[in-house]
Amino acid sequence: MAEEKQLLMVTDSSRKRLNEEEEEESSNKKGKTSAPHQLPHEIIVEILSRLPVKTLIRFRCVSKLFKTLISDAQFIKTHLTNSRNLSRSRLVVLSRGGSALSVLKSCPLHSIFDNDALQLHSYSFSSHNHYWLVGSCDGLICLALKQESVTVVNPSTRVLHELPYLGFQKKFGSYTVFGFGYDSQNDDYKVVAVFCYQTNTNTPNRGIGYQTIVEVSSLASRRWTRIGSFAYGVPYDVSGKYVDGTLNWPVMYQGDSGLMWDVVSFDLAKETYKEVMQPDYGELGYDRTLGVFDGWLCVMCNYRGVRADLWVMKQYGVRESWVKLVSIPYLDHPGSFWYSVPYGIADNGEVLMEFNSLVIYNPKDGTFRYPVMGNTDTWGEPETYIETLVSPKVEN
């Protein structure tokens, strides 16, 4: 906060100088002489690229120069890089209400650890019912609506982009899963839709009585393209987890000893599949949840209500890089509830996760506490993201 205030003070000074420069430029056109004192362009970029999005949106009204600079594609990328390094992450909570109005609510992640999360920032937009949070990437939030369409929104800039209707025909026992991420090779954001439906016969897809249809759309193309079926099994009814240019799903398939659980990744640039090797969990009798923690692919491994181990893959695609980061005991038998993949770990080691509600575990003394966030009974599906200027809207 102190750094931001200092930057704001410097930027206010910059704004005054820039206003003076514009006046001087106007005067020069009338034959007057300009003043020699000017703030270098590189310094202006350095200052602005470290400010919060809300501040930058206000600063776009300062001058034409500021508006042009803050809207520049290279500046947006620089600001994105700084946002990642400064860890200005947020916790998003998606409404599960039945109205025709969708609402995203967010608050600073650190404020939850500090018991200062009562003020939730809201973003509302009109949409259909039965939507859910697919995932986030570079400040963009992807929402799926009725398994038929997708909306990508930047809550910080309040700009959204709706992809075309998918057109999957309803079938008995069918479901659609989505994934959202960034294709660095083509500098584009992509959404993957996997339509899964039951069949009466076993299929070559590891023989579990399901067939799949996969379609991909980028924000630049604005159209869905069918690319065949999903490889290595059928994905569970969860969103794909974005890590290092790939979307990752837990998949089920028929093995020698019954239904098996593997991890399969989809390369967003190459549009190819591969199996991701899991860690050696060490014992039997566990349930697994695939997720992303601090940019790493991770697995939350629950041992039948005794404890949960968080495994993270420090180097994506390298099996030897799996590390067990923390073990969390269960105080009571969880029944049908399990610990979620953690949303963050504080500097003091406290772990924030979900267990029917948000809970914080302190591994140093083995204690649990429950952050107060007001009336959030009707909110769920948290997702962390960073505030950026990245726009989901592609200009014509």
Coordinates of N, CA and C in Angstrom, one line a residue, residues 166-350:
L166 N -22.7 -23.5 -28.9 CA -22.0 -24.7 -29.3 C -22.8 -25.6 -30.2
G167 N -24.1 -25.8 -29.8 CA -24.9 -26.7 -30.7 C -24.8 -28.2 -30.4
F168 N -24.3 -28.6 -29.3 CA -24.3 -30.0 -29.0 C -25.7 -30.5 -28.7
Q169 N -26.1 -31.6 -29.3 CA -27.4 -32.1 -29.2 C -27.5 -32.9 -27.8
K170 N -28.6 -32.6 -27.1 CA -28.8 -33.3 -25.8 C -29.0 -34.8 -26.0
K171 N -28.2 -35.5 -25.2 CA -28.4 -37.0 -25.2 C -28.4 -37.5 -23.7
F172 N -29.0 -38.7 -23.6 CA -29.1 -39.2 -22.2 C -27.8 -39.5 -21.6
G173 N -27.6 -39.1 -20.4 CA -26.3 -39.3 -19.7 C -25.2 -38.5 -20.2
S174 N -25.5 -37.4 -21.0 CA -24.4 -36.6 -21.5 C -24.0 -35.4 -20.6
Y175 N -22.8 -34.9 -20.8 CA -22.4 -33.8 -20.1 C -21.2 -33.1 -20.9
T176 N -21.0 -31.8 -20.6 CA -19.9 -31.1 -21.3 C -19.0 -30.5 -20.3
V177 N -17.7 -30.6 -20.5 CA -16.7 -30.0 -19.7 C -15.9 -29.0 -20.5
F178 N -15.4 -28.0 -19.9 CA -14.7 -26.9 -20.6 C -13.3 -26.7 -19.9
G179 N -12.5 -26.1 -20.7 CA -11.2 -25.6 -20.2 C -10.8 -24.3 -20.9
F180 N -10.0 -23.5 -20.2 CA -9.7 -22.1 -20.7 C -8.3 -21.8 -20.4
G181 N -7.5 -21.3 -21.4 CA -6.1 -21.0 -21.1 C -5.5 -20.2 -22.3
Y182 N -4.2 -20.0 -22.2 CA -3.5 -19.1 -23.1 C -2.6 -19.9 -24.0
D183 N -2.7 -19.7 -25.3 CA -1.8 -20.3 -26.3 C -0.7 -19.3 -26.6
S184 N 0.5 -19.5 -26.0 CA 1.5 -18.5 -26.2 C 2.1 -18.5 -27.6
Q185 N 2.0 -19.7 -28.3 CA 2.6 -19.7 -29.6 C 1.8 -18.9 -30.6
N186 N 0.5 -18.8 -30.4 CA -0.3 -17.9 -31.3 C -0.8 -16.7 -30.6
D187 N -0.3 -16.4 -29.4 CA -0.7 -15.2 -28.6 C -2.2 -15.1 -28.6
D188 N -2.9 -16.1 -28.1 CA -4.4 -16.1 -28.2 C -4.9 -16.9 -27.0
Y189 N -6.1 -16.6 -26.6 CA -6.7 -17.3 -25.5 C -7.7 -18.3 -26.1
K190 N -7.8 -19.5 -25.6 CA -8.6 -20.6 -26.2 C -9.5 -21.2 -25.1
V191 N -10.7 -21.6 -25.6 CA -11.6 -22.4 -24.8 C -11.8 -23.8 -25.5
V192 N -11.7 -24.8 -24.7 CA -11.9 -26.2 -25.2 C -13.2 -26.7 -24.6
A193 N -14.1 -27.3 -25.4 CA -15.3 -27.9 -25.0 C -15.3 -29.4 -25.3
V194 N -15.5 -30.3 -24.3 CA -15.5 -31.7 -24.5 C -16.9 -32.2 -24.2
F195 N -17.6 -32.7 -25.2 CA -19.0 -33.2 -25.1 C -18.9 -34.8 -24.9
C196 N -19.4 -35.2 -23.7 CA -19.3 -36.7 -23.4 C -20.7 -37.3 -23.3
Y197 N -20.9 -38.4 -24.0 CA -22.2 -39.0 -24.0 C -22.1 -40.5 -24.0
Q198 N -23.1 -41.2 -23.4 CA -23.1 -42.6 -23.3 C -23.4 -43.3 -24.6
T199 N -22.8 -44.5 -24.8 CA -23.2 -45.4 -25.9 C -23.5 -46.8 -25.4
N200 N -24.1 -47.6 -26.2 CA -24.5 -48.9 -25.8 C -23.4 -49.9 -26.0
T201 N -22.3 -49.5 -26.6 CA -21.2 -50.4 -26.9 C -19.9 -49.8 -26.4
N202 N -18.9 -50.7 -26.1 CA -17.6 -50.2 -25.7 C -17.0 -49.6 -26.9
T203 N -16.2 -48.6 -26.6 CA -15.5 -47.8 -27.7 C -14.0 -48.0 -27.6
P204 N -13.3 -47.7 -28.7 CA -11.8 -47.8 -28.6 C -11.2 -46.9 -27.5
N205 N -12.0 -45.9 -27.0 CA -11.5 -44.9 -26.1 C -11.4 -45.6 -24.7
R206 N -10.6 -46.7 -24.6 CA -10.4 -47.4 -23.3 C -11.7 -48.1 -22.8
G207 N -12.7 -48.2 -23.7 CA -13.9 -49.1 -23.5 C -14.7 -48.8 -22.2
I208 N -15.2 -47.6 -22.0 CA -16.0 -47.4 -20.8 C -17.4 -47.0 -21.2
G209 N -17.8 -47.2 -22.4 CA -19.2 -46.9 -22.8 C -19.5 -45.4 -23.0
Y210 N -18.5 -44.6 -23.3 CA -18.7 -43.2 -23.6 C -18.0 -42.8 -24.9
Q211 N -18.6 -41.9 -25.6 CA -17.9 -41.3 -26.7 C -17.7 -39.8 -26.4
T212 N -16.8 -39.1 -27.1 CA -16.5 -37.7 -26.9 C -16.4 -37.0 -28.2
I213 N -16.8 -35.7 -28.1 CA -16.6 -34.8 -29.2 C -15.8 -33.5 -28.6
V214 N -14.7 -33.1 -29.3 CA -13.9 -32.0 -28.8 C -14.0 -30.9 -29.8
E215 N -14.3 -29.7 -29.3 CA -14.3 -28.5 -30.1 C -13.5 -27.4 -29.4
V216 N -12.8 -26.6 -30.2 CA -11.9 -25.5 -29.7 C -12.3 -24.2 -30.4
S217 N -12.3 -23.1 -29.5 CA -12.5 -21.8 -30.1 C -11.5 -20.9 -29.4
S218 N -11.0 -19.9 -30.2 CA -10.1 -18.9 -29.7 C -10.8 -17.6 -29.7
L219 N -10.4 -16.7 -28.8 CA -11.1 -15.4 -28.8 C -10.8 -14.6 -30.1
A220 N -9.8 -14.9 -30.8 CA -9.5 -14.2 -32.1 C -10.4 -14.7 -33.2
S221 N -10.6 -16.1 -33.2 CA -11.3 -16.7 -34.3 C -12.8 -16.5 -34.2
R222 N -13.3 -16.5 -32.9 CA -14.7 -16.4 -32.6 C -15.6 -17.5 -33.3
R223 N -15.0 -18.6 -33.4 CA -15.8 -19.8 -34.0 C -15.3 -21.1 -33.4
W224 N -16.2 -22.1 -33.3 CA -15.8 -23.4 -32.8 C -15.3 -24.3 -33.9
T225 N -14.2 -25.0 -33.7 CA -13.7 -26.0 -34.7 C -13.6 -27.3 -34.0
R226 N -14.2 -28.3 -34.7 CA -14.2 -29.7 -34.2 C -12.8 -30.3 -34.5
I227 N -12.2 -31.0 -33.5 CA -10.9 -31.6 -33.7 C -10.9 -33.1 -33.3
G228 N -12.0 -33.7 -33.4 CA -12.1 -35.2 -33.1 C -12.6 -35.5 -31.7
S229 N -12.1 -36.6 -31.2 CA -12.5 -37.0 -29.8 C -11.3 -36.9 -28.8
F230 N -11.7 -37.0 -27.6 CA -10.7 -36.8 -26.5 C -9.9 -38.1 -26.4
A231 N -8.6 -38.0 -26.2 CA -7.7 -39.2 -26.2 C -7.5 -39.6 -24.7
Y232 N -7.2 -40.9 -24.6 CA -6.7 -41.5 -23.3 C -7.9 -41.6 -22.3
G233 N -9.1 -41.7 -22.7 CA -10.2 -41.9 -21.8 C -11.2 -40.8 -21.9
V234 N -12.1 -40.7 -20.8 CA -13.1 -39.7 -20.8 C -12.9 -38.8 -19.6
P235 N -12.9 -37.5 -19.8 CA -12.7 -36.6 -18.6 C -13.8 -36.6 -17.6
Y236 N -13.4 -36.5 -16.4 CA -14.4 -36.3 -15.3 C -15.2 -35.0 -15.6
D237 N -16.3 -34.9 -14.9 CA -17.2 -33.7 -15.0 C -16.6 -32.5 -14.2
V238 N -15.4 -32.1 -14.6 CA -14.8 -31.0 -14.0 C -14.1 -30.2 -15.1
S239 N -13.7 -28.9 -14.8 CA -13.1 -28.1 -15.8 C -11.6 -28.5 -15.9
G240 N -11.1 -28.2 -17.1 CA -9.6 -28.5 -17.4 C -8.8 -27.5 -16.6
K241 N -7.7 -27.9 -16.0 CA -6.8 -27.1 -15.2 C -5.7 -26.6 -16.1
Y242 N -5.5 -25.2 -16.2 CA -4.6 -24.6 -17.0 C -3.2 -24.5 -16.4
V243 N -2.2 -25.1 -17.0 CA -0.8 -25.0 -16.5 C 0.1 -25.0 -17.7
D244 N 1.0 -23.9 -17.8 CA 2.1 -23.9 -18.8 C 1.6 -24.3 -20.2
G245 N 0.6 -23.6 -20.7 CA 0.1 -23.8 -22.1 C -0.7 -25.0 -22.3
T246 N -1.1 -25.7 -21.3 CA -1.9 -27.0 -21.4 C -3.1 -26.9 -20.5
L247 N -4.1 -27.7 -20.9 CA -5.3 -27.9 -20.0 C -5.2 -29.4 -19.6
N248 N -5.5 -29.6 -18.3 CA -5.3 -30.9 -17.7 C -6.6 -31.4 -17.1
W249 N -7.0 -32.7 -17.4 CA -8.2 -33.3 -16.9 C -7.8 -34.6 -16.2
P250 N -8.6 -34.9 -15.1 CA -8.6 -36.3 -14.6 C -9.5 -37.1 -15.5
V251 N -9.1 -38.2 -15.9 CA -9.9 -39.1 -16.8 C -10.1 -40.4 -16.2
M252 N -11.2 -41.0 -16.6 CA -11.5 -42.4 -16.2 C -11.5 -43.3 -17.4
Y253 N -11.0 -44.5 -17.1 CA -11.0 -45.6 -18.1 C -11.1 -46.9 -17.5
Q254 N -11.4 -47.9 -18.3 CA -11.5 -49.3 -17.8 C -10.2 -50.0 -17.8
G255 N -9.7 -50.3 -16.6 CA -8.4 -51.0 -16.5 C -8.7 -52.4 -16.1
D256 N -7.6 -53.2 -15.8 CA -7.7 -54.6 -15.5 C -8.4 -54.8 -14.2
S257 N -8.3 -53.8 -13.2 CA -8.9 -54.0 -11.9 C -10.1 -53.1 -11.7
G258 N -10.7 -52.6 -12.8 CA -11.8 -51.7 -12.7 C -11.6 -50.3 -13.3
L259 N -12.4 -49.3 -12.9 CA -12.2 -48.0 -13.4 C -10.9 -47.4 -12.8
M260 N -10.1 -46.8 -13.7 CA -8.8 -46.2 -13.3 C -8.9 -44.7 -13.4
W261 N -8.0 -44.0 -12.8 CA -7.9 -42.5 -12.7 C -6.5 -42.0 -13.2
D262 N -6.5 -41.3 -14.3 CA -5.3 -40.8 -14.8 C -5.4 -39.3 -15.0
V263 N -4.3 -38.6 -15.4 CA -4.3 -37.2 -15.7 C -3.8 -37.1 -17.2
V264 N -4.6 -36.4 -18.0 CA -4.3 -36.2 -19.4 C -4.3 -34.7 -19.7
S265 N -3.2 -34.3 -20.4 CA -3.1 -32.9 -20.8 C -3.4 -32.7 -22.3
F266 N -3.9 -31.5 -22.6 CA -4.2 -31.0 -23.9 C -3.3 -29.8 -24.2
D267 N -2.4 -29.9 -25.2 CA -1.6 -28.8 -25.6 C -2.4 -27.8 -26.4
L268 N -2.5 -26.6 -25.9 CA -3.4 -25.6 -26.6 C -2.8 -25.1 -27.9
A269 N -1.5 -25.1 -28.1 CA -0.9 -24.7 -29.3 C -0.9 -25.8 -30.4
K270 N -0.4 -27.0 -30.0 CA -0.3 -28.1 -30.9 C -1.7 -28.9 -31.0
E271 N -2.6 -28.7 -30.1 CA -3.8 -29.4 -30.0 C -3.6 -30.9 -30.0
T272 N -2.7 -31.4 -29.2 CA -2.4 -32.8 -29.0 C -2.5 -33.2 -27.6
Y273 N -2.5 -34.5 -27.3 CA -2.7 -35.0 -25.9 C -1.5 -35.8 -25.5
K274 N -1.4 -35.8 -24.2 CA -0.4 -36.7 -23.6 C -0.8 -37.0 -22.1
E275 N -0.3 -38.2 -21.6 CA -0.6 -38.5 -20.2 C 0.4 -37.9 -19.3
V276 N 0.0 -37.4 -18.2 CA 0.9 -36.8 -17.2 C 1.1 -37.8 -16.1
M277 N 2.3 -38.1 -15.8 CA 2.6 -39.1 -14.8 C 2.4 -38.5 -13.4
Q278 N 1.8 -39.3 -12.5 CA 1.4 -38.9 -11.2 C 2.5 -39.3 -10.2
P279 N 2.5 -38.7 -9.0 CA 3.5 -39.1 -8.0 C 3.2 -40.4 -7.4
D280 N 4.1 -41.0 -6.6 CA 3.9 -42.2 -5.9 C 3.3 -41.8 -4.6
Y281 N 1.9 -42.0 -4.5 CA 1.2 -41.6 -3.3 C 1.5 -42.4 -2.1
G282 N 2.1 -43.6 -2.3 CA 2.6 -44.4 -1.1 C 1.7 -45.3 -0.4
E283 N 0.4 -45.2 -0.5 CA -0.5 -46.1 0.1 C -1.8 -46.1 -0.6
L284 N -2.6 -47.1 -0.3 CA -3.9 -47.3 -0.9 C -5.0 -46.6 -0.1
G285 N -6.2 -46.5 -0.7 CA -7.4 -46.0 0.0 C -7.4 -44.5 0.0
Y286 N -7.4 -43.8 -1.2 CA -7.5 -42.4 -1.3 C -8.4 -41.9 -2.4
D287 N -8.8 -40.7 -2.3 CA -9.5 -40.0 -3.3 C -8.7 -38.8 -3.8
R288 N -8.7 -38.5 -5.0 CA -7.9 -37.4 -5.6 C -8.7 -36.3 -6.2
T289 N -8.1 -35.1 -6.1 CA -8.7 -33.9 -6.7 C -7.6 -33.2 -7.5
L290 N -7.7 -33.0 -8.8 CA -6.7 -32.3 -9.6 C -7.0 -30.8 -9.6
G291 N -5.9 -30.1 -9.5 CA -6.1 -28.6 -9.5 C -4.8 -27.9 -9.8
V292 N -4.8 -26.6 -9.6 CA -3.6 -25.7 -9.8 C -3.4 -25.0 -8.6
F293 N -2.1 -25.0 -8.1 CA -1.8 -24.2 -6.9 C -0.5 -23.4 -7.2
D294 N -0.6 -22.1 -7.1 CA 0.5 -21.1 -7.3 C 1.1 -21.4 -8.7
G295 N 0.3 -21.7 -9.7 CA 0.9 -21.9 -11.0 C 1.3 -23.3 -11.3
W296 N 1.4 -24.2 -10.3 CA 1.8 -25.6 -10.5 C 0.6 -26.5 -10.6
L297 N 0.7 -27.5 -11.4 CA -0.3 -28.6 -11.4 C -0.2 -29.3 -10.1
C298 N -1.3 -29.6 -9.5 CA -1.3 -30.2 -8.2 C -2.4 -31.3 -8.0
V299 N -2.2 -32.1 -7.0 CA -3.2 -33.1 -6.7 C -3.4 -33.1 -5.2
M300 N -4.7 -32.9 -4.7 CA -5.1 -33.0 -3.3 C -5.5 -34.5 -3.1
C301 N -4.7 -35.2 -2.3 CA -5.0 -36.6 -2.1 C -5.6 -36.8 -0.7
N302 N -6.8 -37.3 -0.7 CA -7.6 -37.5 0.6 C -7.5 -38.9 1.0
Y303 N -7.1 -39.2 2.2 CA -7.0 -40.6 2.7 C -8.1 -40.9 3.7
R304 N -9.3 -41.1 3.1 CA -10.5 -41.6 3.8 C -10.8 -40.9 5.1
G305 N -10.7 -39.6 5.2 CA -11.0 -38.8 6.4 C -10.0 -38.8 7.4
V306 N -8.8 -39.3 7.1 CA -7.6 -39.2 8.1 C -6.8 -38.0 7.9
R307 N -6.4 -37.8 6.6 CA -5.6 -36.6 6.3 C -5.7 -36.3 4.8
A308 N -5.2 -35.2 4.4 CA -5.1 -34.8 2.9 C -3.7 -34.3 2.6
D309 N -3.1 -34.8 1.6 CA -1.8 -34.4 1.2 C -1.8 -33.6 -0.1
L310 N -1.2 -32.5 -0.1 CA -1.1 -31.6 -1.3 C 0.2 -31.9 -2.0
W311 N 0.1 -32.5 -3.2 CA 1.3 -32.7 -4.1 C 1.3 -31.7 -5.2
V312 N 2.5 -31.1 -5.5 CA 2.6 -30.1 -6.6 C 3.7 -30.6 -7.5
M313 N 3.5 -30.3 -8.8 CA 4.5 -30.6 -9.8 C 5.3 -29.4 -10.1
K314 N 6.5 -29.3 -9.5 CA 7.3 -28.1 -9.6 C 7.8 -27.8 -11.0
Q315 N 8.0 -28.8 -11.8 CA 8.4 -28.7 -13.2 C 7.5 -29.4 -14.1
Y316 N 6.6 -28.7 -14.8 CA 5.5 -29.4 -15.5 C 6.0 -30.5 -16.5
G317 N 5.4 -31.6 -16.4 CA 5.7 -32.8 -17.3 C 6.8 -33.6 -16.8
V318 N 7.5 -33.3 -15.7 CA 8.6 -34.1 -15.1 C 8.1 -34.8 -13.9
R319 N 8.0 -36.1 -13.9 CA 7.4 -36.8 -12.8 C 8.3 -36.7 -11.6
E320 N 9.6 -36.6 -11.7 CA 10.5 -36.5 -10.5 C 10.3 -35.2 -9.8
S321 N 9.6 -34.2 -10.4 CA 9.5 -32.9 -9.8 C 8.3 -32.8 -8.8
W322 N 7.5 -33.9 -8.7 CA 6.4 -33.9 -7.7 C 6.9 -33.8 -6.3
V323 N 6.3 -32.9 -5.5 CA 6.7 -32.7 -4.1 C 5.5 -32.6 -3.3
K324 N 5.5 -33.3 -2.1 CA 4.4 -33.2 -1.2 C 4.6 -32.0 -0.4
L325 N 3.7 -31.0 -0.6 CA 4.0 -29.7 0.0 C 3.5 -29.6 1.4
V326 N 2.3 -30.2 1.8 CA 1.8 -30.1 3.1 C 0.8 -31.2 3.3
S327 N 0.7 -31.7 4.6 CA -0.3 -32.7 5.0 C -1.3 -32.0 6.0
I328 N -2.6 -32.2 5.8 CA -3.6 -31.6 6.6 C -4.5 -32.6 7.2
P329 N -4.6 -32.7 8.5 CA -5.4 -33.7 9.2 C -6.9 -33.3 9.2
Y330 N -7.8 -34.4 9.3 CA -9.2 -34.1 9.4 C -9.5 -34.2 10.9
L331 N -10.2 -33.2 11.5 CA -10.6 -33.2 12.9 C -11.7 -34.2 13.1
D332 N -12.7 -34.2 12.2 CA -13.8 -35.1 12.2 C -13.9 -35.8 10.9
H333 N -14.7 -36.9 10.9 CA -14.9 -37.6 9.7 C -15.6 -36.7 8.7
P334 N -15.1 -36.5 7.5 CA -15.7 -35.5 6.6 C -17.0 -36.0 5.9
G335 N -17.3 -37.2 6.0 CA -18.5 -37.7 5.3 C -18.4 -37.5 3.8
S336 N -19.3 -36.7 3.2 CA -19.2 -36.5 1.7 C -18.3 -35.3 1.4
F337 N -17.8 -34.6 2.4 CA -16.9 -33.5 2.1 C -15.5 -33.8 2.2
W338 N -14.7 -33.2 1.3 CA -13.2 -33.3 1.3 C -12.6 -32.0 1.2
Y339 N -11.4 -31.9 1.7 CA -10.7 -30.6 1.5 C -10.5 -30.3 0.0
S340 N -10.7 -29.1 -0.4 CA -10.4 -28.7 -1.7 C -8.9 -28.5 -1.9
V341 N -8.6 -28.3 -3.2 CA -7.2 -27.8 -3.5 C -7.0 -26.4 -2.8
P342 N -6.0 -26.2 -2.1 CA -5.8 -24.9 -1.4 C -5.8 -23.7 -2.4
Y343 N -6.3 -22.6 -2.0 CA -6.3 -21.4 -2.8 C -5.1 -20.5 -2.6
G344 N -4.4 -20.7 -1.4 CA -3.2 -19.9 -1.2 C -2.6 -20.4 0.1
I345 N -1.3 -20.1 0.3 CA -0.6 -20.3 1.5 C 0.1 -19.0 1.9
A346 N -0.2 -18.5 3.1 CA 0.3 -17.2 3.6 C 1.8 -17.4 4.0
D347 N 2.4 -16.2 4.2 CA 3.8 -16.2 4.5 C 4.2 -17.0 5.8
N348 N 3.2 -17.0 6.7 CA 3.4 -17.8 8.0 C 3.1 -19.3 7.8
G349 N 2.7 -19.7 6.6 CA 2.5 -21.1 6.4 C 1.0 -21.5 6.5
E350 N 0.1 -20.6 6.8 CA -1.3 -21.0 6.9 C -1.9 -21.3 5.5

